[in-house]
PDB file of C-alpha atoms in Angstrom:
ATOM      1  CA  MET A   1      36.572 -83.829-187.490  1.00 55.00           C
ATOM      2  CA  VAL A   2      37.533 -87.490-187.196  1.00 61.00           C
ATOM      3  CA  PHE A   3      40.700 -86.849-189.203  1.00 68.00           C
ATOM      4  CA  ILE A   4      41.631 -83.953-186.923  1.00 69.00           C
ATOM      5  CA  GLN A   5      41.193 -86.157-183.863  1.00 72.00           C
ATOM      6  CA  GLN A   6      43.399 -88.852-185.386  1.00 78.00           C
ATOM      7  CA  VAL A   7      46.128 -86.310-186.133  1.00 79.00           C
ATOM      8  CA  LEU A   8      45.979 -84.944-182.587  1.00 79.00           C
ATOM      9  CA  VAL A   9      46.202 -88.457-181.122  1.00 83.00           C
ATOM     10  CA  LEU A  10      49.250 -89.156-183.297  1.00 86.00           C
ATOM     11  CA  ILE A  11      50.932 -85.921-182.175  1.00 87.00           C
ATOM     12  CA  ALA A  12      50.099 -86.699-178.528  1.00 85.00           C
ATOM     13  CA  TRP A  13      51.566 -90.190-178.902  1.00 85.00           C
ATOM     14  CA  LEU A  14      54.766 -88.807-180.415  1.00 89.00           C
ATOM     15  CA  ILE A  15      55.073 -86.315-177.558  1.00 89.00           C
ATOM     16  CA  GLY A  16      54.591 -89.125-175.039  1.00 84.00           C
ATOM     17  CA  VAL A  17      57.286 -91.221-176.743  1.00 83.00           C
ATOM     18  CA  VAL A  18      59.731 -88.286-176.763  1.00 85.00           C
ATOM     19  CA  VAL A  19      59.160 -87.570-173.078  1.00 85.00           C
ATOM     20  CA  ARG A  20      59.582 -91.245-172.170  1.00 79.00           C
ATOM     21  CA  ARG A  21      62.893 -91.338-174.030  1.00 76.00           C
ATOM     22  CA  VAL A  22      64.095 -88.114-172.392  1.00 79.00           C
ATOM     23  CA  LEU A  23      63.116 -89.001-168.829  1.00 77.00           C
ATOM     24  CA  LYS A  24      63.972 -92.713-169.206  1.00 66.00           C
ATOM     25  CA  ASN A  25      64.025 -94.388-165.762  1.00 62.00           C
ATOM     26  CA  ARG A  26      62.407 -91.384-164.086  1.00 66.00           C
ATOM     27  CA  MET A  27      59.271 -91.919-166.170  1.00 70.00           C
ATOM     28  CA  THR A  28      56.619 -93.841-164.227  1.00 70.00           C
ATOM     29  CA  MET A  29      53.706 -93.108-166.586  1.00 75.00           C
ATOM     30  CA  SER A  30      52.865 -95.657-169.256  1.00 75.00           C
ATOM     31  CA  THR A  31      52.846 -94.691-172.930  1.00 76.00           C
ATOM     32  CA  ALA A  32      49.045 -94.773-172.923  1.00 78.00           C
ATOM     33  CA  SER A  33      48.864 -92.397-169.935  1.00 83.00           C
ATOM     34  CA  ALA A  34      51.423 -90.085-171.498  1.00 85.00           C
ATOM     35  CA  THR A  35      49.414 -90.059-174.746  1.00 86.00           C
ATOM     36  CA  LEU A  36      46.192 -89.139-172.947  1.00 87.00           C
ATOM     37  CA  THR A  37      48.003 -86.406-171.014  1.00 89.00           C
ATOM     38  CA  GLY A  38      49.513 -85.098-174.256  1.00 86.00           C
ATOM     39  CA  LEU A  39      46.083 -85.079-175.880  1.00 87.00           C
ATOM     40  CA  ALA A  40      44.677 -82.976-173.038  1.00 90.00           C
ATOM     41  CA  GLY A  41      47.670 -80.663-173.366  1.00 88.00           C
ATOM     42  CA  LEU A  42      47.084 -80.324-177.114  1.00 87.00           C
ATOM     43  CA  TRP A  43      43.479 -79.242-176.676  1.00 86.00           C
ATOM     44  CA  GLY A  44      44.544 -76.745-174.030  1.00 89.00           C
ATOM     45  CA  GLY A  45      47.342 -75.565-176.289  1.00 86.00           C
ATOM     46  CA  LEU A  46      44.937 -75.036-179.175  1.00 83.00           C
ATOM     47  CA  VAL A  47      42.775 -72.838-176.946  1.00 85.00           C
ATOM     48  CA  ILE A  48      45.822 -70.792-175.959  1.00 87.00           C
ATOM     49  CA  ALA A  49      47.041 -70.632-179.562  1.00 82.00           C
ATOM     50  CA  GLY A  50      43.611 -69.485-180.746  1.00 81.00           C
ATOM     51  CA  TRP A  51      43.699 -66.674-178.213  1.00 83.00           C
ATOM     52  CA  ILE A  52      47.248 -65.668-179.204  1.00 81.00           C
ATOM     53  CA  PHE A  53      46.682 -65.721-182.963  1.00 77.00           C
ATOM     54  CA  ASP A  54      43.008 -64.738-182.764  1.00 73.00           C
ATOM     55  CA  SER A  55      42.202 -67.526-185.184  1.00 68.00           C
ATOM     56  CA  GLY A  56      40.155 -70.697-185.274  1.00 66.00           C
ATOM     57  CA  ASP A  57      42.158 -72.317-188.077  1.00 68.00           C
ATOM     58  CA  LEU A  58      43.649 -75.452-186.490  1.00 65.00           C
ATOM     59  CA  TRP A  59      45.990 -76.082-189.406  1.00 68.00           C
ATOM     60  CA  LYS A  60      48.036 -72.915-189.132  1.00 75.00           C
ATOM     61  CA  PRO A  61      51.649 -73.912-188.409  1.00 76.00           C
ATOM     62  CA  GLY A  62      51.765 -71.443-185.533  1.00 78.00           C
ATOM     63  CA  MET A  63      48.641 -72.925-183.958  1.00 82.00           C
ATOM     64  CA  ILE A  64      49.960 -76.497-184.154  1.00 82.00           C
ATOM     65  CA  GLY A  65      53.400 -75.428-182.918  1.00 86.00           C
ATOM     66  CA  VAL A  66      52.072 -73.637-179.849  1.00 87.00           C
ATOM     67  CA  ALA A  67      49.682 -76.489-179.056  1.00 87.00           C
ATOM     68  CA  ALA A  68      52.485 -79.073-179.345  1.00 89.00           C
ATOM     69  CA  LEU A  69      54.773 -76.980-177.128  1.00 91.00           C
ATOM     70  CA  VAL A  70      52.080 -76.637-174.473  1.00 91.00           C
ATOM     71  CA  ALA A  71      51.375 -80.380-174.646  1.00 90.00           C
ATOM     72  CA  LEU A  72      55.083 -81.171-174.297  1.00 91.00           C
ATOM     73  CA  VAL A  73      55.345 -79.009-171.182  1.00 92.00           C
ATOM     74  CA  VAL A  74      52.170 -80.544-169.721  1.00 92.00           C
ATOM     75  CA  VAL A  75      53.396 -84.113-170.254  1.00 91.00           C
ATOM     76  CA  ILE A  76      56.814 -83.366-168.731  1.00 91.00           C
ATOM     77  CA  VAL A  77      55.336 -81.621-165.695  1.00 91.00           C
ATOM     78  CA  VAL A  78      52.690 -84.298-165.084  1.00 90.00           C
ATOM     79  CA  SER A  79      55.306 -87.054-165.549  1.00 86.00           C
ATOM     80  CA  LEU A  80      57.649 -85.468-163.012  1.00 86.00           C
ATOM     81  CA  ILE A  81      54.814 -84.981-160.528  1.00 88.00           C
ATOM     82  CA  ALA A  82      53.727 -88.618-161.011  1.00 82.00           C
ATOM     83  CA  ALA A  83      57.320 -89.782-160.534  1.00 77.00           C
ATOM     84  CA  TYR A  84      57.586 -87.753-157.327  1.00 76.00           C
ATOM     85  CA  LEU A  85      54.250 -88.940-155.886  1.00 77.00           C
ATOM     86  CA  HIS A  86      54.589 -92.538-157.058  1.00 70.00           C
ATOM     87  CA  PRO A  87      58.296 -93.379-157.306  1.00 63.00           C
ATOM     88  CA  ARG A  88      59.262 -96.697-158.807  1.00 62.00           C
ATOM     89  CA  PRO A  89      60.336 -99.236-156.195  1.00 60.00           C
ATOM     90  CA  GLY A  90      63.871-100.414-156.666  1.00 59.00           C
ATOM     91  CA  LEU A  91      64.181-103.447-158.942  1.00 71.00           C
ATOM     92  CA  ASP A  92      67.118-105.743-159.383  1.00 80.00           C
ATOM     93  CA  PRO A  93      68.723-105.704-162.848  1.00 86.00           C
ATOM     94  CA  ILE A  94      66.969-108.083-165.234  1.00 89.00           C
ATOM     95  CA  SER A  95      70.191-110.020-165.803  1.00 88.00           C
ATOM     96  CA  GLU A  96      70.428-110.690-162.058  1.00 89.00           C
ATOM     97  CA  VAL A  97      66.808-111.812-161.865  1.00 90.00           C
ATOM     98  CA  ALA A  98      67.286-114.221-164.780  1.00 91.00           C
ATOM     99  CA  ARG A  99      70.161-115.947-162.962  1.00 90.00           C
ATOM    100  CA  HIS A 100      67.778-117.100-160.225  1.00 88.00           C
ATOM    101  CA  GLY A 101      65.969-119.473-162.568  1.00 90.00           C
ATOM    102  CA  GLU A 102      62.250-120.086-162.906  1.00 92.00           C
ATOM    103  CA  SER A 103      60.101-120.521-159.812  1.00 92.00           C
ATOM    104  CA  ASP A 104      56.512-120.158-158.644  1.00 92.00           C
ATOM    105  CA  SER A 105      56.914-116.370-158.944  1.00 94.00           C
ATOM    106  CA  LEU A 106      59.298-116.118-161.922  1.00 95.00           C
ATOM    107  CA  GLU A 107      58.665-117.281-165.484  1.00 95.00           C
ATOM    108  CA  PHE A 108      60.788-117.076-168.670  1.00 96.00           C
ATOM    109  CA  LYS A 109      59.421-116.775-172.209  1.00 96.00           C
ATOM    110  CA  SER A 110      61.595-116.561-175.304  1.00 94.00           C
ATOM    111  CA  SER A 111      59.057-114.440-177.188  1.00 95.00           C
ATOM    112  CA  ALA A 112      55.534-113.055-176.977  1.00 95.00           C
ATOM    113  CA  ARG A 113      54.292-113.739-180.514  1.00 93.00           C
ATOM    114  CA  TRP A 114      57.059-115.455-182.502  1.00 91.00           C
ATOM    115  CA  ASN A 115      57.283-119.243-182.580  1.00 91.00           C
ATOM    116  CA  MET A 116      60.976-120.105-182.435  1.00 88.00           C
ATOM    117  CA  ARG A 117      60.406-123.623-183.767  1.00 88.00           C
ATOM    118  CA  SER A 118      58.229-122.796-186.775  1.00 90.00           C
ATOM    119  CA  GLY A 119      59.996-119.503-187.455  1.00 88.00           C
ATOM    120  CA  LYS A 120      56.809-117.453-187.839  1.00 91.00           C
ATOM    121  CA  ARG A 121      54.265-115.493-185.870  1.00 91.00           C
ATOM    122  CA  ASP A 122      51.973-117.704-183.806  1.00 90.00           C
ATOM    123  CA  ASP A 123      48.800-116.599-181.991  1.00 91.00           C
ATOM    124  CA  ALA A 124      49.321-119.456-179.556  1.00 93.00           C
ATOM    125  CA  MET A 125      52.396-117.660-178.204  1.00 94.00           C
ATOM    126  CA  GLU A 126      50.259-114.616-177.410  1.00 95.00           C
ATOM    127  CA  THR A 127      47.799-116.841-175.566  1.00 95.00           C
ATOM    128  CA  VAL A 128      50.605-118.301-173.449  1.00 95.00           C
ATOM    129  CA  ILE A 129      51.715-114.813-172.426  1.00 96.00           C
ATOM    130  CA  ALA A 130      48.166-113.800-171.513  1.00 96.00           C
ATOM    131  CA  LYS A 131      47.631-117.020-169.524  1.00 96.00           C
ATOM    132  CA  THR A 132      50.810-116.493-167.538  1.00 97.00           C
ATOM    133  CA  VAL A 133      49.981-112.895-166.652  1.00 97.00           C
ATOM    134  CA  ALA A 134      46.402-113.796-165.682  1.00 97.00           C
ATOM    135  CA  ALA A 135      47.652-116.676-163.528  1.00 97.00           C
ATOM    136  CA  PHE A 136      50.084-114.445-161.639  1.00 97.00           C
ATOM    137  CA  MET A 137      47.316-111.896-161.049  1.00 96.00           C
ATOM    138  CA  ASN A 138      45.020-114.591-159.693  1.00 96.00           C
ATOM    139  CA  SER A 139      47.756-115.875-157.402  1.00 95.00           C
ATOM    140  CA  GLY A 140      50.363-114.038-155.383  1.00 92.00           C
ATOM    141  CA  GLY A 141      51.802-112.001-158.236  1.00 95.00           C
ATOM    142  CA  GLY A 142      55.138-112.567-159.919  1.00 95.00           C
ATOM    143  CA  THR A 143      57.559-111.614-162.673  1.00 96.00           C
ATOM    144  CA  LEU A 144      57.526-112.600-166.341  1.00 96.00           C
ATOM    145  CA  LEU A 145      60.683-112.132-168.408  1.00 97.00           C
ATOM    146  CA  ILE A 146      60.053-112.036-172.162  1.00 96.00           C
ATOM    147  CA  GLY A 147      63.067-112.473-174.410  1.00 94.00           C
ATOM    148  CA  VAL A 148      64.745-114.903-172.004  1.00 94.00           C
ATOM    149  CA  ASP A 149      65.162-118.588-172.847  1.00 93.00           C
ATOM    150  CA  ASP A 150      64.788-121.553-170.503  1.00 90.00           C
ATOM    151  CA  GLU A 151      68.464-121.378-169.528  1.00 90.00           C
ATOM    152  CA  GLY A 152      68.100-117.758-168.421  1.00 91.00           C
ATOM    153  CA  ARG A 153      69.974-116.256-171.385  1.00 91.00           C
ATOM    154  CA  LEU A 154      68.819-112.784-172.411  1.00 94.00           C
ATOM    155  CA  ILE A 155      68.255-113.475-176.130  1.00 93.00           C
ATOM    156  CA  GLY A 156      66.105-110.409-176.763  1.00 92.00           C
ATOM    157  CA  LEU A 157      62.850-109.555-178.505  1.00 93.00           C
ATOM    158  CA  GLY A 158      64.266-109.211-182.007  1.00 92.00           C
ATOM    159  CA  PRO A 159      61.739-111.544-183.704  1.00 92.00           C
ATOM    160  CA  ASP A 160      58.817-109.941-181.845  1.00 94.00           C
ATOM    161  CA  TYR A 161      59.974-106.431-182.718  1.00 93.00           C
ATOM    162  CA  ALA A 162      60.208-107.473-186.390  1.00 91.00           C
ATOM    163  CA  THR A 163      56.439-108.114-186.424  1.00 93.00           C
ATOM    164  CA  LEU A 164      55.640-104.562-185.251  1.00 92.00           C
ATOM    165  CA  LYS A 165      55.245-101.466-187.422  1.00 90.00           C
ATOM    166  CA  THR A 166      57.771 -99.672-185.222  1.00 88.00           C
ATOM    167  CA  PRO A 167      60.348-102.100-183.792  1.00 89.00           C
ATOM    168  CA  ASP A 168      60.918-100.606-180.358  1.00 89.00           C
ATOM    169  CA  ALA A 169      59.976-101.016-176.706  1.00 90.00           C
ATOM    170  CA  ASP A 170      57.218 -98.396-176.725  1.00 90.00           C
ATOM    171  CA  ARG A 171      55.378-100.054-179.596  1.00 92.00           C
ATOM    172  CA  PHE A 172      55.828-103.446-177.956  1.00 94.00           C
ATOM    173  CA  GLU A 173      54.269-102.164-174.735  1.00 93.00           C
ATOM    174  CA  LEU A 174      51.313-100.678-176.621  1.00 93.00           C
ATOM    175  CA  TRP A 175      50.755-103.975-178.419  1.00 95.00           C
ATOM    176  CA  ILE A 176      51.004-106.194-175.352  1.00 96.00           C
ATOM    177  CA  ARG A 177      48.699-104.007-173.253  1.00 94.00           C
ATOM    178  CA  ASP A 178      46.183-104.074-176.085  1.00 94.00           C
ATOM    179  CA  LEU A 179      46.467-107.878-176.076  1.00 95.00           C
ATOM    180  CA  TRP A 180      45.844-108.015-172.336  1.00 95.00           C
ATOM    181  CA  GLY A 181      42.918-105.627-172.682  1.00 94.00           C
ATOM    182  CA  GLN A 182      41.250-107.901-175.231  1.00 94.00           C
ATOM    183  CA  ARG A 183      41.905-111.111-173.332  1.00 94.00           C
ATOM    184  CA  MET A 184      41.552-109.988-169.688  1.00 94.00           C
ATOM    185  CA  GLY A 185      39.786-106.625-169.713  1.00 92.00           C
ATOM    186  CA  THR A 186      41.010-103.036-169.613  1.00 90.00           C
ATOM    187  CA  ASN A 187      41.294-102.853-165.818  1.00 90.00           C
ATOM    188  CA  ALA A 188      43.509-105.915-165.606  1.00 92.00           C
ATOM    189  CA  ALA A 189      45.668-104.685-168.503  1.00 92.00           C
ATOM    190  CA  THR A 190      46.721-101.625-166.500  1.00 90.00           C
ATOM    191  CA  LEU A 191      48.033-103.577-163.487  1.00 92.00           C
ATOM    192  CA  PRO A 192      51.362-105.006-164.765  1.00 94.00           C
ATOM    193  CA  ARG A 193      54.437-102.803-164.887  1.00 92.00           C
ATOM    194  CA  LEU A 194      56.874-103.106-167.796  1.00 93.00           C
ATOM    195  CA  ASP A 195      60.533-102.191-168.039  1.00 91.00           C
ATOM    196  CA  PHE A 196      63.210-103.103-170.568  1.00 91.00           C
ATOM    197  CA  ALA A 197      66.923-103.884-170.621  1.00 90.00           C
ATOM    198  CA  GLU A 198      69.451-104.663-173.323  1.00 89.00           C
ATOM    199  CA  ALA A 199      69.890-108.329-174.254  1.00 88.00           C
ATOM    200  CA  THR A 200      73.263-109.839-173.363  1.00 87.00           C
ATOM    201  CA  ASP A 201      72.967-112.826-175.756  1.00 86.00           C
ATOM    202  CA  PRO A 202      71.222-111.234-178.757  1.00 82.00           C
ATOM    203  CA  GLN A 203      69.946-113.231-181.697  1.00 82.00           C
ATOM    204  CA  ASP A 204      71.572-112.728-185.083  1.00 79.00           C
ATOM    205  CA  GLY A 205      69.895-110.669-187.775  1.00 77.00           C
ATOM    206  CA  TYR A 206      67.951-108.207-185.603  1.00 79.00           C
ATOM    207  CA  GLU A 207      68.781-104.604-184.790  1.00 75.00           C
ATOM    208  CA  ARG A 208      66.872-104.054-181.544  1.00 72.00           C
ATOM    209  CA  GLN A 209      67.618-106.596-178.824  1.00 81.00           C
ATOM    210  CA  ASP A 210      65.701-105.637-175.680  1.00 91.00           C
ATOM    211  CA  VAL A 211      64.386-107.893-172.938  1.00 94.00           C
ATOM    212  CA  CYS A 212      61.044-107.092-171.296  1.00 95.00           C
ATOM    213  CA  ARG A 213      60.300-107.567-167.610  1.00 95.00           C
ATOM    214  CA  VAL A 214      56.629-107.699-166.628  1.00 96.00           C
ATOM    215  CA  THR A 215      56.120-107.155-162.901  1.00 95.00           C
ATOM    216  CA  ILE A 216      52.658-108.447-162.039  1.00 95.00           C
ATOM    217  CA  PRO A 217      50.876-107.636-158.760  1.00 94.00           C
ATOM    218  CA  PRO A 218      48.084-109.757-157.281  1.00 94.00           C
ATOM    219  CA  SER A 219      44.716-108.619-158.604  1.00 94.00           C
ATOM    220  CA  PRO A 220      42.098-107.257-156.170  1.00 91.00           C
ATOM    221  CA  ARG A 221      39.441-109.220-158.075  1.00 93.00           C
ATOM    222  CA  PRO A 222      39.326-112.373-160.234  1.00 95.00           C
ATOM    223  CA  VAL A 223      40.859-112.025-163.698  1.00 95.00           C
ATOM    224  CA  TYR A 224      39.191-114.182-166.348  1.00 96.00           C
ATOM    225  CA  LEU A 225      40.911-115.018-169.605  1.00 95.00           C
ATOM    226  CA  ARG A 226      38.939-115.038-172.847  1.00 92.00           C
ATOM    227  CA  GLY A 227      39.804-116.211-176.328  1.00 88.00           C
ATOM    228  CA  PRO A 228      41.359-114.139-179.145  1.00 85.00           C
ATOM    229  CA  LYS A 229      39.759-110.695-179.542  1.00 77.00           C
ATOM    230  CA  GLY A 230      37.856-111.186-176.290  1.00 73.00           C
ATOM    231  CA  LYS A 231      35.636-113.968-177.622  1.00 80.00           C
ATOM    232  CA  GLY A 232      34.922-117.403-176.216  1.00 81.00           C
ATOM    233  CA  GLU A 233      34.262-118.716-172.726  1.00 87.00           C
ATOM    234  CA  ALA A 234      35.988-117.145-169.738  1.00 90.00           C
ATOM    235  CA  GLU A 235      38.656-119.222-168.003  1.00 94.00           C
ATOM    236  CA  LEU A 236      40.290-118.867-164.607  1.00 96.00           C
ATOM    237  CA  TRP A 237      44.048-119.523-164.587  1.00 96.00           C
ATOM    238  CA  VAL A 238      46.261-119.718-161.500  1.00 96.00           C
ATOM    239  CA  ARG A 239      49.836-120.584-160.584  1.00 95.00           C
ATOM    240  CA  VAL A 240      50.392-124.045-159.126  1.00 93.00           C
ATOM    241  CA  GLY A 241      54.040-124.318-158.190  1.00 90.00           C
ATOM    242  CA  ASN A 242      56.120-123.524-161.298  1.00 89.00           C
ATOM    243  CA  SER A 243      53.243-124.149-163.695  1.00 91.00           C
ATOM    244  CA  THR A 244      50.164-122.316-164.950  1.00 94.00           C
ATOM    245  CA  ARG A 245      46.890-124.229-164.596  1.00 95.00           C
ATOM    246  CA  ARG A 246      43.281-123.694-165.640  1.00 95.00           C
ATOM    247  CA  LEU A 247      40.725-124.400-162.929  1.00 94.00           C
ATOM    248  CA  GLU A 248      37.596-126.353-163.693  1.00 92.00           C
ATOM    249  CA  VAL A 249      34.234-124.871-162.746  1.00 89.00           C
ATOM    250  CA  VAL A 250      33.817-126.248-159.234  1.00 89.00           C
ATOM    251  CA  ASP A 251      37.468-125.599-158.351  1.00 92.00           C
ATOM    252  CA  ALA A 252      37.167-122.062-159.732  1.00 91.00           C
ATOM    253  CA  VAL A 253      34.062-121.400-157.632  1.00 90.00           C
ATOM    254  CA  GLN A 254      35.813-122.525-154.482  1.00 91.00           C
ATOM    255  CA  TYR A 255      39.006-120.624-155.319  1.00 93.00           C
ATOM    256  CA  VAL A 256      37.210-117.341-156.038  1.00 92.00           C
ATOM    257  CA  SER A 257      34.977-117.618-152.968  1.00 90.00           C
ATOM    258  CA  THR A 258      38.032-118.142-150.783  1.00 90.00           C
ATOM    259  CA  ARG A 259      40.383-115.572-152.311  1.00 90.00           C
ATOM    260  CA  TRP A 260      37.932-112.766-153.137  1.00 88.00           C
ATOM    261  CA  PRO A 261      34.826-113.282-150.952  1.00 84.00           C
ATOM    262  CA  GLU A 262      33.956-109.590-151.099  1.00 72.00           C
ATOM    263  CA  SER A 263      33.734-109.663-154.900  1.00 64.00           C
ATOM    264  CA  VAL A 264      30.999-112.316-155.010  1.00 60.00           C
ATOM    265  CA  ARG A 265      27.477-111.348-155.970  1.00 60.00           C
ATOM    266  CA  VAL A 266      24.522-113.721-155.883  1.00 55.00           C
ATOM    267  CA  SER A 267      21.705-113.851-158.389  1.00 62.00           C
ATOM    268  CA  PRO A 268      18.874-116.389-158.758  1.00 67.00           C
ATOM    269  CA  TRP A 269      20.162-117.387-162.198  1.00 69.00           C
ATOM    270  CA  THR A 270      23.610-118.043-160.754  1.00 64.00           C
ATOM    271  CA  ARG A 271      22.091-120.327-158.124  1.00 62.00           C
ATOM    272  CA  VAL A 272      20.225-122.311-160.780  1.00 70.00           C
ATOM    273  CA  ARG A 273      23.352-122.679-162.940  1.00 70.00           C
ATOM    274  CA  LEU A 274      25.510-123.734-160.000  1.00 62.00           C
ATOM    275  CA  LEU A 275      23.028-126.363-158.854  1.00 68.00           C
ATOM    276  CA  ALA A 276      22.808-127.723-162.410  1.00 72.00           C
ATOM    277  CA  LEU A 277      26.611-127.923-162.648  1.00 67.00           C
ATOM    278  CA  ARG A 278      26.856-129.702-159.312  1.00 61.00           C
ATOM    279  CA  ARG A 279      24.318-132.325-160.358  1.00 62.00           C
ATOM    280  CA  ARG A 280      26.069-132.913-163.694  1.00 61.00           C
ATOM    281  CA  GLU A 281      29.288-133.737-161.765  1.00 49.00           C
ATOM    282  CA  VAL A 282      31.313-133.352-164.958  1.00 46.00           C
ATOM    283  CA  PRO A 283      32.382-129.708-165.141  1.00 46.00           C
ATOM    284  CA  THR A 284      33.776-128.622-168.469  1.00 47.00           C
ATOM    285  CA  ARG A 285      34.951-125.131-169.301  1.00 48.00           C
ATOM    286  CA  LEU A 286      34.441-122.086-167.105  1.00 47.00           C
ATOM    287  CA  PRO A 287      31.252-120.242-168.217  1.00 47.00           C
ATOM    288  CA  GLY A 288      30.935-116.495-168.135  1.00 48.00           C
ATOM    289  CA  VAL A 289      28.378-116.685-165.340  1.00 43.00           C
ATOM    290  CA  VAL A 290      31.099-117.846-162.953  1.00 46.00           C
ATOM    291  CA  GLU A 291      32.250-114.239-162.870  1.00 46.00           C
ATOM    292  CA  ARG A 292      29.472-113.930-160.273  1.00 45.00           C
ATOM    293  CA  VAL A 293      30.014-117.174-158.428  1.00 46.00           C
ATOM    294  CA  LEU A 294      28.536-118.201-155.077  1.00 43.00           C
ATOM    295  CA  THR A 295      30.721-118.297-151.979  1.00 45.00           C
ATOM    296  CA  GLU A 296      30.577-121.261-149.652  1.00 47.00           C
ATOM    297  CA  ARG A 297      28.866-119.019-147.146  1.00 43.00           C
ATOM    298  CA  GLU A 298      26.246-117.927-149.624  1.00 47.00           C
ATOM    299  CA  ARG A 299      25.565-121.483-150.763  1.00 47.00           C
ATOM    300  CA  SER A 300      24.434-122.226-147.237  1.00 45.00           C
ATOM    301  CA  ILE A 301      21.591-119.766-147.795  1.00 44.00           C
ATOM    302  CA  LEU A 302      19.947-122.234-150.197  1.00 44.00           C
ATOM    303  CA  PRO A 303      17.053-124.297-148.793  1.00 47.00           C
ATOM    304  CA  ALA A 304      18.086-127.603-147.296  1.00 44.00           C
ATOM    305  CA  SER A 305      15.965-129.461-149.863  1.00 38.00           C
ATOM    306  CA  GLU A 306      18.174-128.157-152.635  1.00 40.00           C
ATOM    307  CA  GLU A 307      21.388-129.479-151.126  1.00 39.00           C
ATOM    308  CA  GLU A 308      22.767-132.773-152.335  1.00 38.00           C
TER     309      GLU A 308
END
């Protein structure tokens, strides 16, 4: 049964990739959404195929063919409906955006996982990408261009693509959303929008030379960054001018209470931890408990004897 599910997921993913390539700019669904829609279409197609062929054998070529055809139609129809209901807002060409130079809402990165200096894959590069996206979400939003150097040249994602099993934009998007999901949580990973354009100053020795634009909206709740594979202490990153900064505990508490007051929840344990941190006066790294920080208003609820 597990093997059958894996095969169906693979077929659904292939259908989603085909539809994305056919519809191109009209496609507003992500690869993950298209895959899930294709999977639902496959199961529905298998039911229809079983009724047509009066058979429960999933491996009959006719059964698989009918199911795949139904799934293809479902993905196309759902994609067109999604594009009609949620059209993409107009975006300037990536080459035009890159000419503006970096700012508090625009950041350039040459790669997402390849260290240009050492000439090999580097996990630290992935962390930088995750930090930047988290910081934009915790601030006013912004745009991240990956495959663009500091001078604004569109050098492409050739080295990054070379580290993937399938060197193309769809696989890159799957990988980077998985990275965000591990480091920031699944909900946050769905917020950014990705689109790609051809590199105008491609690097030598690589076939595919795309540039990725990540359009990042402000998050409706705090986004905390964790270490590789979702481990380690949570950290709150924000944009300060043209840079990305990590906030210390007390600063993070104040920032969250001001920006997202409705997201704050108080617990007795949180009060104890906060009071202990205030008395230590030397905040270190952001603990996980700060995900439920006190607001300034809620701190005033504490008895006067507990205040410093």
